[in-house]
């Protein structure tokens, strides 16, 4: 990690990878073929990736008796950037989701999900090209932390008494005898680091807006505070580079709506980054009704989970949507396929490798190897446009040619220019 908050990447870089379970090995093999071909094509041997396998999931369990060996975590920690296929979530008490464990161990506080349409990808909406956004989902807090107490346990009863006797909660728990509890921690620091990362990303990529999505009308001290902390941070840390709806609202109250609107227009004309907010349920409508209005989205963990899949579906990309989990302060980043292991299709060489491949493209961008990232994206777009695709797209397209996972990768390599 460099002193200025950017990772320093050597020309011969070692990247740890987890091939994943189920369809993981098929899609990983295909992705690796394309990543290597693009790097060789663009840099002609001057830059190279050396892949270092680390064990996790079923493969790790079969070989070592552990689902996530400490050594794998140590390597991911040491090398900063890694990539992974999908992992089986072990069923049974006491074993955490491996994905969640990785995120927590490395404090990967941003779940980054770009959502955009590739020409030719079958989509359920009329104008999928209008969607082009990057979602920053908070990855370490919220109801996801797993602080839950099951109905009828002594802990649930204790909590009930604490709430009613000590905190004065009255008439809010409708069926006290049969209630389970979940706790939703949301901190100022956690919210600020997520929103800061989203704003920096938007400024760095010259994007027009950051939208804070929240349910603050109902959950005032968690989601509502997320919004307020976000506006305050934007104004405090980014000053002249941004204009917030908070500032617009102040101007409206003190100087009237016309002046407030004129200021907003001027800020837009000056190319300032607009920081706005939308309530989560409305945002799910807006995703379909006016996706053009949204560029970078910053949101809490649970909202982000729903929003990223809904947004991916609207561009037909649920099978090809990429993702990354990043800590921008330490540099740690794990790039990953967003789909699961699809165990029924393991070793069939039929599934679409694009989700993992595009995560690899995000990884190249993060490393600063933009030229290689661009040439893969272009080659993938050409391949899809020519309708030479895997079964998932083939089933939804007219006159397409059906390719195996490996053939699809070979086709992309042929299209690398
Ligand atoms: P899944 O994503 O594995 O599969 C659901 C369906 O989506 C599949 O039957 C298939 O029709 C389709 N699909 C998935 N990936 C595809 C691809 N690359 N190309 C074409 N079609 C594809 O979801 P699931 O069945 O709910 O979960 C199976 C396992 O995966 C579980 O153990 C779950 O915990 C795990 N999982 C892991 C991750 C991860 O590692 N990030 C994410 C989700 C689920």
Coordinates of C-alpha atoms and ligand atoms in Angstrom, one line a residue:
X1 CA 0.0 0.0 0.0
X2 CA 1.5 3.3 -1.1
X3 CA 1.6 6.4 1.2
X4 CA -0.9 8.3 -0.9
X5 CA -3.7 5.7 -0.6
X6 CA -3.0 4.0 -3.9
X7 CA -1.7 0.4 -4.1
X8 CA 1.7 -0.1 -5.6
X9 CA 1.7 -2.9 -8.1
X10 CA 4.9 -4.5 -9.5
X11 CA 5.0 -5.4 -13.2
X12 CA 5.4 -9.1 -12.2
X13 CA 2.6 -9.4 -9.7
X14 CA 1.5 -12.4 -7.7
X15 CA -2.2 -12.6 -7.3
X16 CA -3.7 -15.3 -5.0
X17 CA -6.9 -17.0 -6.4
X18 CA -9.6 -19.3 -5.0
X19 CA -11.0 -21.2 -7.9
X20 CA -14.2 -21.9 -5.9
X21 CA -16.6 -24.8 -5.6
X22 CA -19.3 -26.3 -8.0
X23 CA -18.9 -24.4 -11.3
X24 CA -16.0 -22.4 -9.8
X25 CA -13.2 -24.4 -11.5
X26 CA -14.9 -24.2 -15.0
X27 CA -15.5 -20.4 -14.8
X28 CA -12.1 -19.8 -13.2
X29 CA -10.2 -21.7 -15.9
X30 CA -12.0 -19.7 -18.6
X31 CA -11.5 -16.3 -16.8
X32 CA -7.8 -16.9 -16.2
X33 CA -7.3 -17.8 -19.9
X34 CA -8.8 -14.4 -20.9
X35 CA -7.0 -12.4 -18.2
X36 CA -3.6 -13.9 -19.2
X37 CA -4.2 -13.4 -22.9
X38 CA -5.2 -9.7 -22.4
X39 CA -2.2 -8.9 -20.2
X40 CA 0.1 -10.6 -22.7
X41 CA -1.5 -8.8 -25.6
X42 CA -1.4 -5.4 -24.1
X43 CA 1.9 -5.4 -22.3
X44 CA 3.9 -7.8 -24.5
X45 CA 5.6 -9.5 -21.6
X46 CA 6.5 -6.3 -19.7
X47 CA 3.8 -7.0 -17.2
X48 CA 2.7 -10.4 -16.1
X49 CA 0.4 -12.0 -13.4
X50 CA 1.7 -15.0 -11.5
X51 CA -1.3 -16.9 -10.0
X52 CA -1.0 -18.3 -6.5
X53 CA -3.7 -20.8 -5.5
X54 CA -5.1 -20.5 -2.0
X55 CA -7.6 -23.0 -0.6
X56 CA -11.1 -22.2 0.7
X57 CA -14.4 -24.0 0.6
X58 CA -15.0 -27.6 -0.2
X59 CA -11.6 -28.1 -1.8
X60 CA -9.9 -26.8 1.3
X61 CA -12.2 -28.9 3.5
X62 CA -11.4 -32.1 1.5
X63 CA -7.6 -31.4 1.6
X64 CA -7.1 -29.9 5.0
X65 CA -10.3 -30.5 7.1
X66 CA -10.9 -26.8 7.3
X67 CA -13.2 -24.6 5.3
X68 CA -11.1 -21.5 5.5
X69 CA -7.6 -22.4 6.6
X70 CA -5.7 -19.7 8.5
X71 CA -2.9 -19.9 5.9
X72 CA -5.3 -18.8 3.1
X73 CA -6.3 -15.8 5.1
X74 CA -2.7 -14.9 5.8
X75 CA -1.9 -15.1 2.1
X76 CA -4.9 -12.9 1.2
X77 CA -3.8 -10.4 3.9
X78 CA -0.2 -10.4 2.7
X79 CA -0.7 -10.0 -1.0
X80 CA -3.6 -7.4 -0.7
X81 CA -5.4 -8.2 -3.9
X82 CA -7.0 -11.6 -4.6
X83 CA -9.8 -13.1 -6.7
X84 CA -12.3 -15.8 -6.0
X85 CA -14.9 -18.0 -7.6
X86 CA -18.1 -18.9 -5.7
X87 CA -17.9 -20.9 -2.5
X88 CA -20.3 -23.4 -1.0
X89 CA -21.8 -22.1 2.3
X90 CA -21.3 -25.0 4.7
X91 CA -24.6 -26.1 6.2
X92 CA -24.6 -26.7 9.9
X93 CA -24.4 -24.7 13.2
X94 CA -21.4 -22.7 14.0
X95 CA -19.9 -22.4 10.5
X96 CA -20.1 -18.9 9.1
X97 CA -20.5 -18.1 5.4
X98 CA -17.0 -18.1 4.0
X99 CA -17.7 -15.0 2.0
X100 CA -18.8 -13.2 5.2
X101 CA -15.8 -14.5 7.1
X102 CA -13.4 -13.2 4.4
X103 CA -15.1 -9.8 4.4
X104 CA -15.0 -9.6 8.2
X105 CA -11.4 -10.9 8.6
X106 CA -10.0 -8.4 6.1
X107 CA -12.5 -5.6 7.1
X108 CA -13.5 -5.2 3.5
X109 CA -16.0 -2.4 4.2
X110 CA -17.1 -1.7 0.6
X111 CA -19.0 -4.1 -1.5
X112 CA -18.6 -2.6 -5.0
X113 CA -21.1 -3.6 -7.7
X114 CA -20.9 -1.9 -11.1
X115 CA -24.2 -2.4 -13.0
X116 CA -24.2 -1.7 -16.8
X117 CA -25.6 -3.2 -19.9
X118 CA -23.6 -4.9 -22.6
X119 CA -25.2 -4.6 -26.1
X120 CA -27.0 -7.8 -26.9
X121 CA -27.5 -9.1 -23.4
X122 CA -31.1 -10.2 -23.0
X123 CA -32.9 -7.9 -20.5
X124 CA -36.4 -7.7 -19.1
X125 CA -36.5 -3.8 -19.5
X126 CA -37.2 -1.7 -22.6
X127 CA -34.1 0.5 -22.5
X128 CA -31.4 -1.3 -20.5
X129 CA -28.7 1.0 -21.9
X130 CA -30.1 3.7 -19.6
X131 CA -28.7 1.9 -16.5
X132 CA -25.1 2.6 -15.8
X133 CA -24.3 2.8 -12.1
X134 CA -21.8 1.8 -9.5
X135 CA -23.2 0.6 -6.1
X136 CA -21.2 1.1 -2.9
X137 CA -22.8 -1.3 -0.4
X138 CA -21.6 -1.0 3.3
X139 CA -20.2 -4.5 4.1
X140 CA -19.5 -4.7 7.8
X141 CA -22.5 -3.3 9.7
X142 CA -26.3 -3.2 9.8
X143 CA -28.6 -6.1 10.5
X144 CA -26.0 -8.3 8.8
X145 CA -23.7 -8.5 11.7
X146 CA -25.7 -11.5 12.9
X147 CA -26.5 -10.3 16.4
X148 CA -29.8 -12.2 16.7
X149 CA -31.6 -13.9 19.5
X150 CA -34.1 -16.7 18.7
X151 CA -37.6 -16.7 20.1
X152 CA -38.0 -18.4 23.5
X153 CA -34.4 -18.3 24.5
X154 CA -33.2 -16.8 27.8
X155 CA -31.3 -14.2 25.8
X156 CA -34.4 -13.0 24.0
X157 CA -36.2 -12.8 27.3
X158 CA -33.4 -10.9 29.0
X159 CA -33.3 -8.5 26.1
X160 CA -37.1 -8.0 26.3
X161 CA -36.8 -7.1 30.0
X162 CA -33.9 -4.8 29.4
X163 CA -35.9 -3.0 26.7
X164 CA -39.1 -2.7 28.7
X165 CA -37.7 -2.2 32.2
X166 CA -34.5 -0.2 31.6
X167 CA -35.0 1.6 28.3
X168 CA -38.7 2.4 28.7
X169 CA -39.9 0.6 25.5
X170 CA -43.7 0.6 25.8
X171 CA -46.3 -0.8 23.4
X172 CA -43.9 -1.5 20.7
X173 CA -43.4 -5.2 20.9
X174 CA -46.7 -6.6 19.9
X175 CA -46.2 -10.3 20.9
X176 CA -43.5 -10.3 23.6
X177 CA -43.8 -14.0 24.4
X178 CA -43.0 -15.1 20.8
X179 CA -40.6 -12.4 19.6
X180 CA -37.2 -13.0 18.2
X181 CA -34.7 -10.1 18.1
X182 CA -32.1 -8.7 15.7
X183 CA -29.8 -5.8 16.3
X184 CA -28.9 -3.2 13.7
X185 CA -25.6 -1.5 14.5
X186 CA -24.8 1.5 12.2
X187 CA -21.9 3.7 13.2
X188 CA -20.8 7.2 12.1
X189 CA -17.3 6.0 11.3
X190 CA -18.6 3.0 9.3
X191 CA -21.0 5.2 7.4
X192 CA -18.5 7.9 6.7
X193 CA -15.8 5.6 5.4
X194 CA -18.3 4.0 2.9
X195 CA -19.7 7.4 1.8
X196 CA -16.2 8.9 1.5
X197 CA -15.1 6.0 -0.7
X198 CA -18.2 6.5 -3.0
X199 CA -17.6 10.3 -3.3
X200 CA -13.9 9.7 -4.1
X201 CA -14.8 7.2 -6.7
X202 CA -17.3 9.5 -8.3
X203 CA -14.8 12.4 -8.4
X204 CA -12.0 10.2 -9.7
X205 CA -14.2 8.9 -12.5
X206 CA -15.8 12.3 -13.3
X207 CA -19.3 11.1 -12.6
X208 CA -22.2 13.4 -12.0
X209 CA -23.8 12.3 -8.7
X210 CA -23.7 10.2 -5.6
X211 CA -27.1 9.1 -4.3
X212 CA -27.4 8.1 -0.6
X213 CA -30.1 5.4 -0.4
X214 CA -31.6 4.9 3.0
X215 CA -34.8 4.1 4.9
X216 CA -34.3 7.1 7.3
X217 CA -38.0 8.0 7.3
X218 CA -38.6 4.9 9.5
X219 CA -35.2 4.1 11.1
X220 CA -34.2 7.6 12.0
X221 CA -31.1 7.0 14.2
X222 CA -29.5 4.4 11.9
X223 CA -30.5 4.9 8.3
X224 CA -31.6 8.5 8.8
X225 CA -28.2 9.2 10.5
X226 CA -26.4 7.5 7.6
X227 CA -27.9 10.2 5.3
X228 CA -27.1 13.1 7.6
X229 CA -23.6 11.9 8.3
X230 CA -23.1 11.5 4.5
X231 CA -24.2 15.1 3.7
X232 CA -22.1 16.5 6.6
X233 CA -19.1 14.6 5.4
X234 CA -19.5 15.6 1.8
X235 CA -19.7 19.3 2.8
X236 CA -16.9 19.1 5.3
X237 CA -14.3 17.1 3.4
X238 CA -15.1 17.8 -0.2
X239 CA -16.2 21.5 0.0
X240 CA -16.3 23.2 -3.3
X241 CA -16.2 20.0 -5.4
X242 CA -19.7 19.0 -4.3
X243 CA -23.2 20.4 -3.9
X244 CA -25.6 18.6 -1.6
X245 CA -29.3 18.4 -1.4
X246 CA -28.8 19.4 2.2
X247 CA -27.4 22.7 0.9
X248 CA -30.2 23.0 -1.5
X249 CA -32.7 22.4 1.4
X250 CA -31.1 25.1 3.5
X251 CA -31.1 27.6 0.6
X252 CA -34.8 26.8 0.0
X253 CA -35.7 27.4 3.7
X254 CA -33.7 30.6 4.0
X255 CA -33.9 32.2 0.5
X256 CA -36.8 30.4 -1.3
X257 CA -37.1 27.6 -3.8
X258 CA -36.2 29.6 -6.9
X259 CA -32.8 30.7 -5.5
X260 CA -32.2 27.2 -4.2
X261 CA -33.0 25.7 -7.7
X262 CA -30.8 28.3 -9.4
X263 CA -27.9 27.4 -7.2
X264 CA -28.4 23.7 -7.9
X265 CA -28.4 24.4 -11.7
X266 CA -25.2 26.5 -11.4
X267 CA -23.5 23.7 -9.4
X268 CA -24.4 21.2 -12.1
X269 CA -23.2 23.6 -14.8
X270 CA -19.9 24.0 -13.0
X271 CA -19.5 20.2 -13.0
X272 CA -19.8 19.8 -9.3
X273 CA -20.6 16.4 -7.9
X274 CA -24.3 16.4 -6.7
X275 CA -24.9 14.5 -3.5
X276 CA -28.5 13.5 -3.1
X277 CA -30.6 11.0 -1.3
X278 CA -33.6 8.7 -2.1
X279 CA -35.6 6.5 0.3
X280 CA -34.9 2.8 -0.4
X281 CA -38.4 1.7 -1.5
X282 CA -38.7 4.6 -3.9
X283 CA -35.2 3.9 -5.2
X284 CA -36.3 0.4 -6.2
X285 CA -39.0 2.1 -8.4
X286 CA -36.6 4.7 -9.7
X287 CA -34.2 1.9 -10.8
X288 CA -36.8 0.9 -13.3
X289 CA -38.5 4.3 -14.0
X290 CA -35.5 6.7 -14.4
X291 CA -32.2 4.9 -14.1
X292 CA -30.5 7.7 -16.0
X293 CA -30.7 9.9 -12.9
X294 CA -28.4 7.7 -10.9
X295 CA -24.7 7.2 -11.2
X296 CA -22.9 6.3 -7.9
X297 CA -25.1 4.9 -5.1
X298 CA -24.0 4.7 -1.5
X299 CA -26.1 2.5 0.8
X300 CA -26.3 0.3 3.9
X301 CA -25.7 -3.4 3.9
X302 CA -29.3 -4.8 3.6
X303 CA -30.6 -2.2 1.1
X304 CA -27.4 -2.7 -0.9
X305 CA -28.0 -6.5 -1.1
X306 CA -31.5 -6.0 -2.6
X307 CA -30.6 -3.0 -4.8
X308 CA -27.5 -4.7 -6.4
X309 CA -29.4 -7.8 -7.4
X310 CA -32.5 -5.8 -8.6
X311 CA -30.2 -3.4 -10.6
X312 CA -28.2 -6.3 -12.1
X313 CA -31.5 -8.0 -13.2
X314 CA -32.7 -5.0 -15.0
X315 CA -29.6 -5.1 -17.3
X316 CA -30.0 -8.9 -17.7
X317 CA -26.8 -9.2 -15.8
X318 CA -27.5 -11.4 -12.8
X319 CA -25.3 -14.1 -14.4
X320 CA -22.6 -11.8 -15.5
X321 CA -22.6 -9.1 -12.7
X322 CA -19.2 -8.6 -11.2
X323 CA -18.3 -7.6 -7.7
X324 CA -15.5 -6.7 -5.3
X325 CA -15.0 -6.3 -1.6
X326 CA -12.6 -3.6 -0.8
X327 CA -10.9 -1.8 2.1
X328 CA -9.6 1.4 0.5
X329 CA -7.5 2.3 3.6
X330 CA -5.5 -0.9 3.8
X331 CA -5.7 -1.7 0.1
X332 CA -7.1 -5.2 0.7
X333 CA -9.5 -6.3 -2.0
X334 CA -11.2 -9.6 -3.0
X335 CA -12.8 -9.6 -6.4
X336 CA -15.5 -12.2 -6.8
X337 CA -18.2 -13.8 -9.0
X338 CA -21.5 -12.7 -7.6
X339 CA -23.4 -15.9 -8.4
X340 CA -23.2 -19.1 -6.4
X341 CA -21.7 -22.5 -7.0
X342 CA -24.7 -23.8 -9.1
X343 CA -23.7 -27.3 -8.0
X344 CA -26.0 -29.0 -10.5
X345 CA -23.8 -27.7 -13.3
X346 CA -20.4 -28.5 -11.7
X347 CA -17.9 -29.7 -14.2
X348 CA -20.3 -29.4 -17.2
X349 CA -18.3 -26.7 -18.8
X350 CA -21.6 -25.0 -19.7
X351 CA -21.9 -22.0 -17.4
X352 CA -21.2 -18.3 -18.1
X353 CA -17.8 -17.2 -16.9
X354 CA -18.5 -13.5 -17.4
X355 CA -19.2 -12.6 -13.7
X356 CA -15.8 -13.8 -12.6
X357 CA -14.1 -12.5 -15.7
X358 CA -15.6 -9.0 -15.2
X359 CA -14.5 -9.2 -11.6
X360 CA -11.1 -9.8 -13.0
X361 CA -11.6 -6.7 -15.2
X362 CA -12.4 -4.7 -12.0
X363 CA -9.3 -6.1 -10.4
X364 CA -7.1 -4.9 -13.3
X365 CA -8.7 -1.4 -13.0
X366 CA -8.0 -1.4 -9.3
X367 CA -4.4 -2.4 -10.0
X368 CA -4.1 0.5 -12.6
X369 CA -3.8 -1.9 -15.5
X370 CA -6.6 -0.1 -17.3
X371 CA -5.5 -0.9 -20.9
X372 CA -5.8 -4.7 -20.2
X373 CA -9.2 -4.1 -18.5
X374 CA -10.5 -2.1 -21.4
X375 CA -9.5 -4.6 -24.0
X376 CA -11.2 -7.5 -22.2
X377 CA -14.4 -5.5 -21.8
X378 CA -14.4 -4.7 -25.5
X379 CA -13.7 -8.3 -26.5
X380 CA -16.5 -9.6 -24.3
X381 CA -18.9 -7.0 -25.7
X382 CA -18.0 -8.1 -29.3
X383 CA -18.5 -11.8 -28.4
X384 CA -22.0 -11.1 -27.0
X385 CA -23.0 -8.9 -29.9
X386 CA -22.0 -11.6 -32.3
X387 CA -24.4 -13.9 -30.3
X388 CA -21.7 -16.5 -29.6
X389 CA -22.7 -17.2 -26.0
X390 CA -23.2 -19.8 -23.2
X391 CA -26.5 -21.5 -22.4
X392 CA -28.0 -18.9 -20.2
X393 CA -27.9 -16.2 -22.9
X394 CA -28.5 -18.7 -25.7
X395 CA -31.8 -19.6 -24.2
X396 CA -33.0 -16.0 -24.3
X397 CA -31.5 -14.9 -27.7
X398 CA -32.7 -15.5 -31.3
X399 CA -30.2 -17.1 -33.8
X400 CA -27.4 -17.4 -31.2
X401 CA -24.6 -19.9 -31.3
X402 CA -24.3 -22.1 -28.2
X403 CA -20.8 -22.3 -26.8
X404 CA -19.2 -24.2 -23.9
X405 CA -17.6 -22.2 -21.1
X406 CA -14.1 -22.8 -22.5
X407 CA -15.2 -22.1 -26.1
X408 CA -16.7 -18.8 -25.0
X409 CA -13.4 -17.8 -23.4
X410 CA -11.5 -18.8 -26.6
X411 CA -13.9 -16.7 -28.6
X412 CA -13.2 -13.7 -26.3
X413 CA -9.5 -14.2 -26.7
X414 CA -9.9 -14.2 -30.5
X415 CA -11.7 -10.8 -30.2
X416 CA -9.0 -9.2 -28.1
X417 CA -7.6 -6.4 -30.2
Ligands
LIG1 P1 -26.5 -20.1 -7.6 O1 -26.1 -18.7 -8.1 O2 -25.3 -21.0 -7.4 O3 -27.4 -20.7 -8.7 C1 -28.7 -20.4 -9.1 C2 -29.0 -20.6 -10.5 O4 -28.4 -19.5 -11.3 C3 -28.3 -21.8 -11.1 O5 -29.1 -23.0 -11.0 C4 -28.1 -21.4 -12.6 O6 -29.3 -21.7 -13.3 C5 -27.9 -19.9 -12.5 N1 -26.5 -19.6 -12.6 C6 -25.6 -19.3 -11.5 N2 -24.4 -19.0 -12.0 C7 -24.4 -19.1 -13.3 C8 -23.5 -18.8 -14.4 N3 -22.2 -18.5 -14.1 N4 -23.9 -19.0 -15.6 C9 -25.2 -19.3 -15.9 N5 -26.1 -19.5 -15.0 C10 -25.7 -19.4 -13.7 O7 -27.4 -19.9 -6.3 P2 -27.9 -21.0 -5.2 O8 -28.3 -22.2 -6.0 O9 -28.8 -20.3 -4.4 O10 -26.6 -21.3 -4.4 C11 -25.7 -22.5 -4.5 C12 -24.6 -22.4 -3.5 O11 -23.8 -21.3 -3.8 C13 -24.9 -22.3 -2.0 O12 -24.0 -23.1 -1.3 C14 -24.8 -20.9 -1.7 O13 -24.5 -20.6 -0.4 C15 -23.5 -20.5 -2.6 N6 -23.4 -19.1 -2.9 C16 -22.2 -18.6 -2.9 C17 -22.0 -17.3 -3.3 C18 -20.6 -16.8 -3.3 O14 -19.6 -17.5 -3.2 N7 -20.3 -15.5 -3.6 C19 -23.0 -16.5 -3.7 C20 -24.3 -17.0 -3.7 C21 -24.5 -18.4 -3.3

